[in-house]
Coordinates of C-alpha atoms and ligand atoms in Angstrom, one line a residue:
M1 CA -4.5 93.4 -12.4
A2 CA -1.4 91.3 -13.4
S3 CA -1.6 92.6 -17.0
E4 CA 0.6 94.3 -19.5
N5 CA -2.2 96.2 -21.3
V6 CA -6.0 96.6 -21.1
Y7 CA -6.5 94.4 -24.1
V8 CA -4.5 91.3 -23.0
E9 CA -4.4 90.2 -19.3
H10 CA -2.3 87.2 -18.2
C11 CA -3.7 86.0 -14.9
K12 CA -4.7 82.9 -12.9
G13 CA -8.1 81.2 -13.4
V14 CA -9.9 78.3 -11.7
N15 CA -7.5 76.2 -9.6
G16 CA -4.7 78.6 -10.3
L17 CA -4.4 77.6 -13.9
D18 CA -2.9 80.1 -16.3
K19 CA -5.4 82.1 -18.2
V20 CA -5.4 85.0 -20.7
I21 CA -8.3 87.5 -20.9
L22 CA -8.8 89.4 -24.1
R23 CA -10.9 92.6 -23.9
E24 CA -12.2 95.1 -26.4
I25 CA -13.3 98.6 -25.6
R26 CA -17.0 98.0 -26.1
G27 CA -17.0 95.5 -23.3
C28 CA -16.7 92.2 -25.2
S29 CA -14.2 89.7 -23.9
A30 CA -12.8 86.2 -24.2
E31 CA -11.0 83.9 -21.8
V32 CA -8.4 81.4 -22.8
Y33 CA -6.8 78.7 -20.7
L34 CA -3.3 77.5 -21.6
D35 CA -4.4 74.1 -20.6
G36 CA -5.8 72.8 -23.9
G37 CA -5.3 76.1 -25.6
Q38 CA -8.9 76.5 -24.9
V39 CA -11.3 79.4 -25.1
T40 CA -13.7 79.0 -22.2
S41 CA -15.6 82.2 -22.4
W42 CA -16.7 84.6 -25.1
K43 CA -18.9 87.5 -24.2
N44 CA -20.5 90.2 -26.4
E45 CA -20.7 93.9 -25.6
F46 CA -23.7 93.3 -23.4
R47 CA -21.6 90.8 -21.3
E48 CA -23.8 87.9 -22.5
Q49 CA -22.0 84.6 -22.6
L50 CA -22.0 83.0 -26.0
L51 CA -20.3 79.7 -25.1
F52 CA -21.4 76.8 -22.9
L53 CA -19.1 75.7 -20.1
S54 CA -20.3 72.7 -18.1
S55 CA -20.7 73.2 -14.4
K56 CA -19.0 69.7 -14.2
A57 CA -15.8 71.0 -15.9
T58 CA -13.1 70.1 -13.3
F59 CA -10.2 72.3 -14.4
K60 CA -7.9 69.5 -13.4
P61 CA -5.3 68.9 -16.0
P62 CA -4.7 66.7 -18.0
N63 CA -8.5 66.3 -18.1
A64 CA -10.0 68.4 -20.9
I65 CA -12.1 71.3 -19.8
R66 CA -15.7 70.5 -20.8
G67 CA -17.1 73.3 -22.8
G68 CA -15.9 76.4 -24.6
I69 CA -13.8 75.7 -27.7
Q70 CA -11.7 72.5 -27.4
I71 CA -8.9 72.0 -29.9
C72 CA -9.0 68.5 -31.3
F73 CA -5.7 67.5 -32.8
P74 CA -4.1 65.4 -34.2
Q75 CA -7.4 63.4 -34.4
F76 CA -11.0 64.4 -34.4
G77 CA -13.5 62.0 -32.8
T78 CA -12.6 58.3 -33.0
I79 CA -11.6 58.5 -36.7
D80 CA -8.2 56.8 -35.9
S81 CA -6.5 54.9 -33.1
L82 CA -5.7 57.8 -30.7
E83 CA -7.9 58.7 -27.8
Q84 CA -11.1 60.5 -28.7
H85 CA -10.4 64.0 -30.1
G86 CA -6.6 63.6 -29.8
F87 CA -4.3 64.9 -27.1
A88 CA -3.9 68.7 -27.8
R89 CA -6.9 69.4 -25.5
N90 CA -5.1 67.7 -22.6
R91 CA -1.8 69.5 -23.1
L92 CA -0.4 72.7 -21.6
W93 CA 0.2 75.2 -24.4
S94 CA 2.6 78.1 -24.1
V95 CA 2.3 81.7 -25.1
D96 CA 4.4 82.9 -28.0
P97 CA 6.2 86.0 -26.5
D98 CA 7.1 87.3 -29.9
P99 CA 4.1 86.7 -32.2
P100 CA 4.1 87.7 -35.8
P101 CA 2.2 91.0 -36.3
F102 CA -1.3 91.2 -37.7
P103 CA -1.6 92.4 -41.3
A104 CA -1.2 96.2 -41.3
N105 CA -4.8 96.9 -42.4
T106 CA -6.4 95.4 -39.3
S107 CA -6.9 97.0 -35.9
H108 CA -6.7 94.0 -33.6
R109 CA -5.1 94.6 -30.3
A110 CA -6.8 91.8 -28.2
F111 CA -5.1 88.6 -29.3
V112 CA -2.8 85.9 -28.0
D113 CA -0.7 83.4 -29.9
L114 CA -0.3 80.0 -28.4
I115 CA 2.1 77.2 -29.3
L116 CA 2.0 73.5 -28.8
R117 CA 5.0 71.3 -29.7
H118 CA 5.3 67.5 -29.6
S119 CA 6.6 66.0 -26.4
E120 CA 9.0 63.0 -26.5
E121 CA 6.4 61.1 -24.4
E122 CA 3.8 61.8 -27.0
V123 CA 6.0 60.6 -29.9
K124 CA 5.6 57.1 -28.5
I125 CA 1.9 57.2 -29.2
W126 CA 1.9 59.4 -32.3
P127 CA 5.3 59.1 -34.0
H128 CA 5.6 62.7 -35.4
R129 CA 7.1 66.0 -34.5
Y130 CA 5.0 69.1 -35.0
E131 CA 4.4 72.6 -34.1
C132 CA 0.9 73.8 -33.7
R133 CA 0.2 77.5 -33.5
L134 CA -3.1 79.0 -32.6
R135 CA -3.9 82.7 -32.7
I136 CA -7.0 83.7 -30.8
A137 CA -8.1 87.2 -31.6
L138 CA -11.1 89.3 -30.4
G139 CA -12.0 91.9 -33.0
P140 CA -13.1 95.5 -32.1
G141 CA -16.7 94.5 -32.8
G142 CA -16.5 91.4 -30.6
D143 CA -16.0 88.8 -33.3
L144 CA -13.8 85.9 -32.2
M145 CA -11.2 84.5 -34.7
L146 CA -9.2 81.4 -34.3
T147 CA -6.4 80.8 -36.7
S148 CA -4.3 77.6 -36.6
R149 CA -1.2 76.5 -38.4
I150 CA 0.3 73.0 -38.1
R151 CA 3.9 72.6 -39.1
N152 CA 5.6 69.3 -39.6
T153 CA 8.9 69.4 -37.8
N154 CA 9.9 65.7 -38.4
T155 CA 13.6 65.7 -38.9
D156 CA 13.5 62.7 -41.3
G157 CA 11.2 64.5 -43.8
K158 CA 8.4 62.0 -43.1
S159 CA 4.9 63.4 -43.8
F160 CA 1.9 62.9 -41.6
T161 CA -1.8 63.2 -41.8
F162 CA -4.1 64.5 -39.1
T163 CA -7.6 65.7 -38.4
F164 CA -8.4 68.9 -36.6
A165 CA -11.5 70.5 -35.1
Y166 CA -12.5 73.5 -33.1
H167 CA -15.0 71.6 -31.0
T168 CA -17.3 74.5 -30.0
Y169 CA -19.9 74.3 -27.3
F170 CA -22.4 77.1 -28.0
S171 CA -24.7 78.3 -25.3
V172 CA -28.4 78.3 -26.4
T173 CA -31.4 79.1 -24.3
D174 CA -34.0 77.2 -26.4
I175 CA -32.7 74.4 -28.6
S176 CA -36.0 74.2 -30.5
E177 CA -35.3 77.6 -32.0
V178 CA -31.9 76.7 -33.3
R179 CA -31.4 76.2 -37.0
V180 CA -28.2 75.2 -38.6
E181 CA -28.1 76.1 -42.3
G182 CA -25.8 75.0 -45.0
L183 CA -25.6 71.4 -44.0
E184 CA -29.1 70.2 -45.1
T185 CA -29.4 67.4 -47.7
L186 CA -26.1 66.0 -46.5
D187 CA -25.6 62.6 -44.9
Y188 CA -25.1 62.4 -41.2
L189 CA -24.1 59.6 -38.8
D190 CA -26.3 59.4 -35.8
N191 CA -24.2 58.6 -32.7
L192 CA -27.3 57.8 -30.7
K193 CA -28.2 55.1 -33.2
N194 CA -24.9 53.3 -33.6
R195 CA -23.6 55.8 -36.2
E196 CA -26.4 54.8 -38.6
R197 CA -26.4 57.0 -41.8
F198 CA -29.3 59.3 -42.5
T199 CA -30.0 62.1 -44.9
E200 CA -31.4 65.4 -43.5
Q201 CA -34.4 66.4 -45.7
G202 CA -35.4 69.8 -44.3
D203 CA -34.1 73.2 -45.3
A204 CA -32.0 73.4 -42.2
L205 CA -31.0 71.2 -39.3
T206 CA -33.3 71.6 -36.4
F207 CA -33.5 69.8 -33.0
E208 CA -36.6 68.2 -31.6
S209 CA -35.1 67.4 -28.2
E210 CA -32.1 68.0 -26.0
E211 CA -30.9 64.5 -27.0
A212 CA -28.9 64.7 -30.2
D213 CA -25.4 63.6 -31.2
F214 CA -24.5 63.4 -34.9
C215 CA -21.8 64.0 -37.4
V216 CA -22.5 65.6 -40.8
E217 CA -20.2 64.7 -43.6
K218 CA -19.3 67.4 -46.2
G219 CA -16.6 66.5 -48.7
W220 CA -13.4 65.9 -46.7
T221 CA -14.7 67.7 -43.6
S222 CA -17.2 66.6 -41.1
R223 CA -19.2 68.6 -38.5
C224 CA -20.4 67.1 -35.4
C225 CA -23.3 68.3 -33.3
R226 CA -24.2 67.2 -29.8
V227 CA -26.9 68.8 -27.7
E228 CA -26.8 68.5 -24.0
P229 CA -28.9 70.1 -21.2
L230 CA -27.2 72.8 -19.3
G231 CA -25.1 71.6 -16.4
Ligands
BG6_301 O1 -16.7 63.5 -24.0 P1 -15.7 64.0 -25.0 O2 -14.6 63.1 -25.3 O3 -15.2 65.4 -24.6 O4 -16.5 64.3 -26.3 C1 -17.5 65.2 -26.4 C2 -18.5 64.9 -27.5 O5 -17.8 65.1 -28.7 C3 -18.6 65.0 -29.9 O6 -17.8 65.2 -31.0 C4 -19.2 63.6 -30.0 O7 -20.1 63.6 -31.1 C5 -19.9 63.3 -28.7 O8 -20.4 61.9 -28.8 C6 -19.0 63.5 -27.5 O9 -19.8 63.3 -26.3

């Protein structure tokens, strides 16, 4: 094991890409690729996989890894002129060797802090300098926490706007049993119907088939949902 402790292991994953494995004593774990700063696996104490990772995921940078939790920054979806979901998911993040400590009252030992900074090449397509920090922590009970912080490092004091998303692919065995609560009665844009606007009328979002792709709008945030068959 090429690791420094049992909670955090730095090793190589598919195609020799750098990967970090987080483990907690009850058996839960998470895997994070530095490519995309992406969580690709999250298992509970029974070693059950909670995230979906496509069998078609190529693990060939700079292509985004299809599945897990993709980081969409500085643009979510096609809201603006950049490529869909921005470029952070195509970039190689680095590990912060000296991360700020957790607040004293927590007992987190399985965590990794990642950093992504602008590249001069990127500034040509998105003219801003930034530092994006992402802390991925696996709690003692197996809960997974992602905390992100974006810092504007433009030297000319220019502000910028961005959109951000944790684009999460959950693994579900029977889509007809899934209910998403808290978003009902909101408008949604159906991507399978040319982004036509509808209002969900039920007491929860449910899915009638494995073909669904929509974006729910709530205030200044939007949540997208796409259902695809395993594979
Ligand atoms: O294929 P991409 O760029 O990784 O995007 C994945 C999905 O992202 C979702 O946000 C969209 O609603 C889907 O339409 C899209 O397929």
